[in-house]
PDB file of C-alpha atoms in Angstrom:
ATOM      1  CA  MET A 296       0.000   0.000   0.000  1.00  0.00           C
ATOM      2  CA  ALA A 297       2.774   2.237   0.493  1.00  0.00           C
ATOM      3  CA  LEU A 298       3.412   1.924  -3.174  1.00  0.00           C
ATOM      4  CA  ASP A 299      -0.172   2.952  -3.886  1.00  0.00           C
ATOM      5  CA  ALA A 300       0.311   5.952  -1.668  1.00  0.00           C
ATOM      6  CA  VAL A 301       3.528   6.920  -3.505  1.00  0.00           C
ATOM      7  CA  VAL A 302       1.853   6.421  -6.885  1.00  0.00           C
ATOM      8  CA  GLY A 303      -1.174   8.441  -5.705  1.00  0.00           C
ATOM      9  CA  GLU A 304       1.073  11.151  -4.430  1.00  0.00           C
ATOM     10  CA  ILE A 305       3.029  11.244  -7.726  1.00  0.00           C
ATOM     11  CA  ARG A 306      -0.249  11.267  -9.629  1.00  0.00           C
ATOM     12  CA  ASP A 307      -1.604  14.106  -7.490  1.00  0.00           C
ATOM     13  CA  LYS A 308       1.662  15.979  -7.860  1.00  0.00           C
ATOM     14  CA  GLY A 309       1.523  15.410 -11.663  1.00  0.00           C
ATOM     15  CA  ILE A 310      -2.062  16.641 -11.765  1.00  0.00           C
ATOM     16  CA  ARG A 311      -1.169  19.742  -9.741  1.00  0.00           C
ATOM     17  CA  GLU A 312       1.846  20.455 -11.952  1.00  0.00           C
ATOM     18  CA  SER A 313      -0.248  19.832 -15.044  1.00  0.00           C
ATOM     19  CA  GLU A 314      -2.922  22.204 -13.721  1.00  0.00           C
ATOM     20  CA  ALA A 315      -0.235  24.805 -12.935  1.00  0.00           C
ATOM     21  CA  ILE A 316       1.259  24.443 -16.449  1.00  0.00           C
ATOM     22  CA  LYS A 317      -2.230  24.681 -17.994  1.00  0.00           C
ATOM     23  CA  SER A 318      -3.005  27.739 -15.863  1.00  0.00           C
ATOM     24  CA  GLU A 319       0.313  29.369 -16.812  1.00  0.00           C
ATOM     25  CA  ALA A 320      -0.252  28.500 -20.495  1.00  0.00           C
ATOM     26  CA  LYS A 321      -3.780  29.944 -20.303  1.00  0.00           C
ATOM     27  CA  LYS A 322      -2.366  33.158 -18.809  1.00  0.00           C
ATOM     28  CA  GLU A 323       0.216  33.376 -21.633  1.00  0.00           C
ATOM     29  CA  VAL A 324      -2.433  32.657 -24.289  1.00  0.00           C
ATOM     30  CA  ASP A 325      -4.739  35.256 -22.728  1.00  0.00           C
ATOM     31  CA  ALA A 326      -1.878  37.804 -22.667  1.00  0.00           C
ATOM     32  CA  ILE A 327      -0.941  37.040 -26.293  1.00  0.00           C
ATOM     33  CA  LEU A 328      -4.593  37.270 -27.360  1.00  0.00           C
ATOM     34  CA  ALA A 329      -5.059  40.555 -25.453  1.00  0.00           C
ATOM     35  CA  GLU A 330      -1.917  41.987 -27.084  1.00  0.00           C
ATOM     36  CA  ALA A 331      -3.094  40.775 -30.500  1.00  0.00           C
ATOM     37  CA  GLN A 332      -6.534  42.303 -29.863  1.00  0.00           C
ATOM     38  CA  GLU A 333      -4.917  45.644 -28.983  1.00  0.00           C
ATOM     39  CA  LYS A 334      -2.857  45.488 -32.197  1.00  0.00           C
ATOM     40  CA  VAL A 335      -5.978  44.656 -34.213  1.00  0.00           C
ATOM     41  CA  ILE A 336      -7.818  47.619 -32.659  1.00  0.00           C
ATOM     42  CA  ALA A 337      -4.849  49.939 -33.329  1.00  0.00           C
ATOM     43  CA  ILE A 338      -4.540  48.735 -36.944  1.00  0.00           C
ATOM     44  CA  LYS A 339      -8.302  49.072 -37.445  1.00  0.00           C
ATOM     45  CA  MET A 340      -8.295  52.626 -36.018  1.00  0.00           C
ATOM     46  CA  ALA A 341      -5.283  53.613 -38.158  1.00  0.00           C
ATOM     47  CA  ALA A 342      -6.980  52.164 -41.259  1.00  0.00           C
ATOM     48  CA  GLU A 343     -10.213  54.025 -40.462  1.00  0.00           C
ATOM     49  CA  GLU A 344      -8.293  57.280 -39.896  1.00  0.00           C
ATOM     50  CA  GLU A 345      -6.445  56.831 -43.203  1.00  0.00           C
ATOM     51  CA  ALA A 346      -9.698  55.985 -44.995  1.00  0.00           C
ATOM     52  CA  ASN A 347     -11.353  59.092 -43.517  1.00  0.00           C
ATOM     53  CA  ARG A 348      -8.355  61.234 -44.478  1.00  0.00           C
ATOM     54  CA  GLN A 349      -8.387  59.833 -48.023  1.00  0.00           C
ATOM     55  CA  GLU A 350     -12.150  60.322 -48.229  1.00  0.00           C
ATOM     56  CA  GLY A 351     -11.762  63.955 -47.146  1.00  0.00           C
ATOM     57  CA  TYR A 352      -8.968  64.486 -49.667  1.00  0.00           C
ATOM     58  CA  ILE A 353     -10.988  62.932 -52.505  1.00  0.00           C
ATOM     59  CA  ILE A 354     -14.100  64.919 -51.589  1.00  0.00           C
ATOM     60  CA  ALA A 355     -12.057  68.144 -51.450  1.00  0.00           C
ATOM     61  CA  GLN A 356     -10.586  67.382 -54.882  1.00  0.00           C
ATOM     62  CA  GLU A 357     -13.992  66.619 -56.361  1.00  0.00           C
ATOM     63  CA  VAL A 358     -15.500  69.785 -54.889  1.00  0.00           C
ATOM     64  CA  ALA A 359     -12.589  71.862 -56.218  1.00  0.00           C
ATOM     65  CA  ALA A 360     -12.944  70.276 -59.668  1.00  0.00           C
ATOM     66  CA  ALA A 361     -16.695  70.881 -59.658  1.00  0.00           C
ATOM     67  CA  ASN A 362     -16.192  74.504 -58.580  1.00  0.00           C
ATOM     68  CA  LEU A 363     -13.626  74.976 -61.338  1.00  0.00           C
ATOM     69  CA  THR A 364     -15.991  73.499 -63.911  1.00  0.00           C
ATOM     70  CA  VAL A 365     -18.812  75.757 -62.753  1.00  0.00           C
ATOM     71  CA  LYS A 366     -16.536  78.810 -62.747  1.00  0.00           C
ATOM     72  CA  ARG A 367     -15.286  77.946 -66.250  1.00  0.00           C
ATOM     73  CA  GLY A 368     -18.880  77.605 -67.427  1.00  0.00           C
ATOM     74  CA  ILE A 369     -19.819  80.953 -65.888  1.00  0.00           C
ATOM     75  CA  LEU A 370     -16.779  82.670 -67.431  1.00  0.00           C
ATOM     76  CA  ASN A 371     -17.562  81.159 -70.845  1.00  0.00           C
ATOM     77  CA  ALA A 372     -21.179  82.318 -70.569  1.00  0.00           C
ATOM     78  CA  GLN A 373     -20.029  85.799 -69.513  1.00  0.00           C
ATOM     79  CA  LYS A 374     -17.560  85.910 -72.424  1.00  0.00           C
ATOM     80  CA  ASP A 375     -20.351  84.918 -74.809  1.00  0.00           C
ATOM     81  CA  VAL A 376     -22.576  87.690 -73.444  1.00  0.00           C
ATOM     82  CA  LEU A 377     -19.748  90.247 -73.698  1.00  0.00           C
ATOM     83  CA  ASP A 378     -18.957  89.127 -77.269  1.00  0.00           C
ATOM     84  CA  GLU A 379     -22.622  89.475 -78.143  1.00  0.00           C
ATOM     85  CA  VAL A 380     -22.764  92.967 -76.627  1.00  0.00           C
ATOM     86  CA  TYR A 381     -19.558  93.961 -78.477  1.00  0.00           C
ATOM     87  CA  ASN A 382     -20.919  92.684 -81.822  1.00  0.00           C
ATOM     88  CA  ARG A 383     -24.203  94.455 -81.167  1.00  0.00           C
ATOM     89  CA  VAL A 384     -22.371  97.757 -80.491  1.00  0.00           C
ATOM     90  CA  VAL A 385     -20.412  97.431 -83.750  1.00  0.00           C
ATOM     91  CA  ALA A 386     -23.612  96.587 -85.659  1.00  0.00           C
ATOM     92  CA  ASP A 387     -25.541  99.472 -84.040  1.00  0.00           C
ATOM     93  CA  ILE A 388     -22.792 101.946 -84.976  1.00  0.00           C
ATOM     94  CA  ALA A 389     -22.739 100.642 -88.553  1.00  0.00           C
ATOM     95  CA  ALA A 390     -26.532 101.056 -88.700  1.00  0.00           C
ATOM     96  CA  LEU A 391     -26.438 104.744 -87.730  1.00  0.00           C
ATOM     97  CA  PRO A 392     -27.815 107.189 -90.330  1.00  0.00           C
ATOM     98  CA  ASP A 393     -25.662 108.263 -93.286  1.00  0.00           C
ATOM     99  CA  GLU A 394     -25.422 111.798 -91.879  1.00  0.00           C
ATOM    100  CA  PHE A 395     -23.604 110.446 -88.792  1.00  0.00           C
ATOM    101  CA  HIS A 396     -21.119 108.543 -90.951  1.00  0.00           C
ATOM    102  CA  LYS A 397     -20.556 111.557 -93.209  1.00  0.00           C
ATOM    103  CA  LYS A 398     -19.696 113.788 -90.217  1.00  0.00           C
ATOM    104  CA  ALA A 399     -17.549 111.099 -88.591  1.00  0.00           C
ATOM    105  CA  ILE A 400     -15.608 110.468 -91.826  1.00  0.00           C
ATOM    106  CA  ARG A 401     -15.018 114.190 -92.295  1.00  0.00           C
ATOM    107  CA  GLU A 402     -13.607 114.553 -88.745  1.00  0.00           C
ATOM    108  CA  LEU A 403     -11.490 111.415 -89.050  1.00  0.00           C
ATOM    109  CA  CYS A 404     -10.016 112.652 -92.361  1.00  0.00           C
ATOM    110  CA  LYS A 405      -9.134 116.016 -90.765  1.00  0.00           C
ATOM    111  CA  THR A 406      -7.482 114.272 -87.816  1.00  0.00           C
ATOM    112  CA  ALA A 407      -5.457 112.011 -90.137  1.00  0.00           C
ATOM    113  CA  ALA A 408      -4.362 115.014 -92.257  1.00  0.00           C
ATOM    114  CA  LYS A 409      -2.963 116.716 -89.141  1.00  0.00           C
ATOM    115  CA  GLU A 410      -0.938 113.575 -88.352  1.00  0.00           C
ATOM    116  CA  LEU A 411       0.293 112.668 -91.836  1.00  0.00           C
ATOM    117  CA  GLY A 412       0.229 115.844 -93.974  1.00  0.00           C
ATOM    118  CA  GLU A 413      -0.417 113.862 -97.163  1.00  0.00           C
ATOM    119  CA  GLY A 414      -1.271 110.329 -98.168  1.00  0.00           C
ATOM    120  CA  VAL A 415      -4.218 108.116 -99.016  1.00  0.00           C
ATOM    121  CA  PHE A 416      -7.442 107.028 -97.371  1.00  0.00           C
ATOM    122  CA  TYR A 417      -9.194 103.681 -97.348  1.00  0.00           C
ATOM    123  CA  CYS A 418     -12.797 103.237 -96.259  1.00  0.00           C
ATOM    124  CA  ASN A 419     -15.621 100.761 -96.611  1.00  0.00           C
ATOM    125  CA  GLU A 420     -17.905 100.743 -99.640  1.00  0.00           C
ATOM    126  CA  ARG A 421     -20.666 102.659 -97.853  1.00  0.00           C
ATOM    127  CA  ASP A 422     -18.382 105.587 -96.924  1.00  0.00           C
ATOM    128  CA  VAL A 423     -16.741 106.187-100.348  1.00  0.00           C
ATOM    129  CA  ARG A 424     -19.016 109.135-101.089  1.00  0.00           C
ATOM    130  CA  ALA A 425     -18.368 110.663 -97.639  1.00  0.00           C
ATOM    131  CA  VAL A 426     -14.566 110.454 -98.162  1.00  0.00           C
ATOM    132  CA  GLU A 427     -14.851 111.912-101.675  1.00  0.00           C
ATOM    133  CA  ASP A 428     -17.020 114.747-100.321  1.00  0.00           C
ATOM    134  CA  ALA A 429     -14.474 115.502 -97.565  1.00  0.00           C
ATOM    135  CA  LEU A 430     -11.597 115.425-100.088  1.00  0.00           C
ATOM    136  CA  SER A 431     -13.363 117.840-102.419  1.00  0.00           C
ATOM    137  CA  SER A 432     -14.592 120.275 -99.768  1.00  0.00           C
ATOM    138  CA  LEU A 433     -11.664 120.535 -97.317  1.00  0.00           C
ATOM    139  CA  LYS A 434      -8.460 122.310 -98.366  1.00  0.00           C
ATOM    140  CA  THR A 435      -6.538 120.597 -95.555  1.00  0.00           C
ATOM    141  CA  LEU A 436      -7.025 117.312 -97.417  1.00  0.00           C
ATOM    142  CA  SER A 437      -5.472 118.512-100.695  1.00  0.00           C
ATOM    143  CA  GLY A 438      -2.517 116.150-100.252  1.00  0.00           C
ATOM    144  CA  PHE A 439      -4.782 113.122 -99.894  1.00  0.00           C
ATOM    145  CA  SER A 440      -6.695 110.843-102.242  1.00  0.00           C
ATOM    146  CA  LEU A 441      -8.983 107.837-101.925  1.00  0.00           C
ATOM    147  CA  ALA A 442      -6.903 104.710-102.561  1.00  0.00           C
ATOM    148  CA  GLY A 443      -9.707 102.193-102.367  1.00  0.00           C
ATOM    149  CA  THR A 444     -11.990 100.272-100.072  1.00  0.00           C
ATOM    150  CA  LYS A 445     -11.271  97.861 -97.248  1.00  0.00           C
ATOM    151  CA  ASP A 446     -13.458  95.483 -95.331  1.00  0.00           C
ATOM    152  CA  ILE A 447     -14.038  97.642 -92.250  1.00  0.00           C
ATOM    153  CA  THR A 448     -17.281  98.505 -90.446  1.00  0.00           C
ATOM    154  CA  GLY A 449     -16.772 102.225 -90.899  1.00  0.00           C
ATOM    155  CA  GLY A 450     -14.277 104.999 -90.399  1.00  0.00           C
ATOM    156  CA  ILE A 451     -11.047 105.286 -92.361  1.00  0.00           C
ATOM    157  CA  ILE A 452      -7.558 103.913 -92.589  1.00  0.00           C
ATOM    158  CA  ALA A 453      -5.053 106.605 -93.525  1.00  0.00           C
ATOM    159  CA  GLU A 454      -1.635 105.873 -94.946  1.00  0.00           C
ATOM    160  CA  SER A 455       1.285 108.269 -95.390  1.00  0.00           C
ATOM    161  CA  ALA A 456       2.374 109.095 -98.943  1.00  0.00           C
ATOM    162  CA  ASP A 457       5.500 106.940 -98.588  1.00  0.00           C
ATOM    163  CA  GLY A 458       3.491 104.058 -97.066  1.00  0.00           C
ATOM    164  CA  ALA A 459       5.668 104.044 -93.941  1.00  0.00           C
ATOM    165  CA  LEU A 460       2.897 104.968 -91.517  1.00  0.00           C
ATOM    166  CA  GLN A 461      -0.680 103.792 -91.300  1.00  0.00           C
ATOM    167  CA  LEU A 462      -3.361 105.171 -88.975  1.00  0.00           C
ATOM    168  CA  ASP A 463      -6.305 102.936 -88.220  1.00  0.00           C
ATOM    169  CA  TYR A 464      -9.281 105.168 -87.525  1.00  0.00           C
ATOM    170  CA  SER A 465     -11.815 102.450 -88.233  1.00  0.00           C
ATOM    171  CA  TYR A 466     -14.891 102.187 -86.049  1.00  0.00           C
ATOM    172  CA  SER A 467     -13.920  98.696 -84.929  1.00  0.00           C
ATOM    173  CA  THR A 468     -10.556  99.982 -83.671  1.00  0.00           C
ATOM    174  CA  TYR A 469     -12.237 102.760 -81.694  1.00  0.00           C
ATOM    175  CA  VAL A 470     -14.823 100.365 -80.307  1.00  0.00           C
ATOM    176  CA  SER A 471     -12.064  97.882 -79.349  1.00  0.00           C
ATOM    177  CA  GLU A 472     -10.115 100.594 -77.503  1.00  0.00           C
ATOM    178  CA  VAL A 473     -13.208 101.783 -75.640  1.00  0.00           C
ATOM    179  CA  TRP A 474     -14.255  98.199 -75.018  1.00  0.00           C
ATOM    180  CA  GLU A 475     -10.895  97.210 -73.529  1.00  0.00           C
ATOM    181  CA  SER A 476     -10.716 100.279 -71.319  1.00  0.00           C
ATOM    182  CA  GLY A 477     -14.317  99.825 -70.142  1.00  0.00           C
ATOM    183  CA  LEU A 478     -14.451  96.020 -70.057  1.00  0.00           C
ATOM    184  CA  LYS A 479     -14.288  95.804 -66.260  1.00  0.00           C
ATOM    185  CA  ASP A 480     -17.082  98.368 -65.897  1.00  0.00           C
ATOM    186  CA  ALA A 481     -19.170  96.566 -68.519  1.00  0.00           C
ATOM    187  CA  SER A 482     -18.565  93.255 -66.782  1.00  0.00           C
ATOM    188  CA  ASP A 483     -19.512  94.744 -63.400  1.00  0.00           C
ATOM    189  CA  ILE A 484     -22.716  96.184 -64.867  1.00  0.00           C
ATOM    190  CA  LEU A 485     -23.674  92.940 -66.634  1.00  0.00           C
ATOM    191  CA  PHE A 486     -22.638  90.450 -63.970  1.00  0.00           C
ATOM    192  CA  GLY A 487     -22.126  92.431 -60.758  1.00  0.00           C
TER     193      GLY A 487
END
């Protein structure tokens, strides 16, 4: 029986040691699992933060692109309106009565004569008679002649006798100069 007692004691000791090893192993497994869980949570939070950051970046880019597209569309529409207004101004000036054109041509010829002294004039087909009338009635234009017509909306183009200097007194040039100097004001009035 003493042997049974020794065997029982060894068995009990083995069971206790086995239980202690199992308990220690469970503690290590629990610690490893807890550490792994913390890493998983940290990785998940970092991934969510990165996803949120990327989402914000993408949304900001899309909003900026959309705003740029809208702004481009608005600017194109404004340019179209301004071009239409410009063309309408040129057409309205061309449609003024013949008496207006006759007086304007006369004044433009006098101005060109002061600058050039002598030379030639070009005008559009409609204003030929006005230039001829100015040439025949104004002594200050005695050094000038009508050289021909050009495709302009009105006004004159004067050229020095030697052809070295040309003055563009066409309506479209005047309108362009006024238009450029007043474009901001026109834009403010139309779109402000």
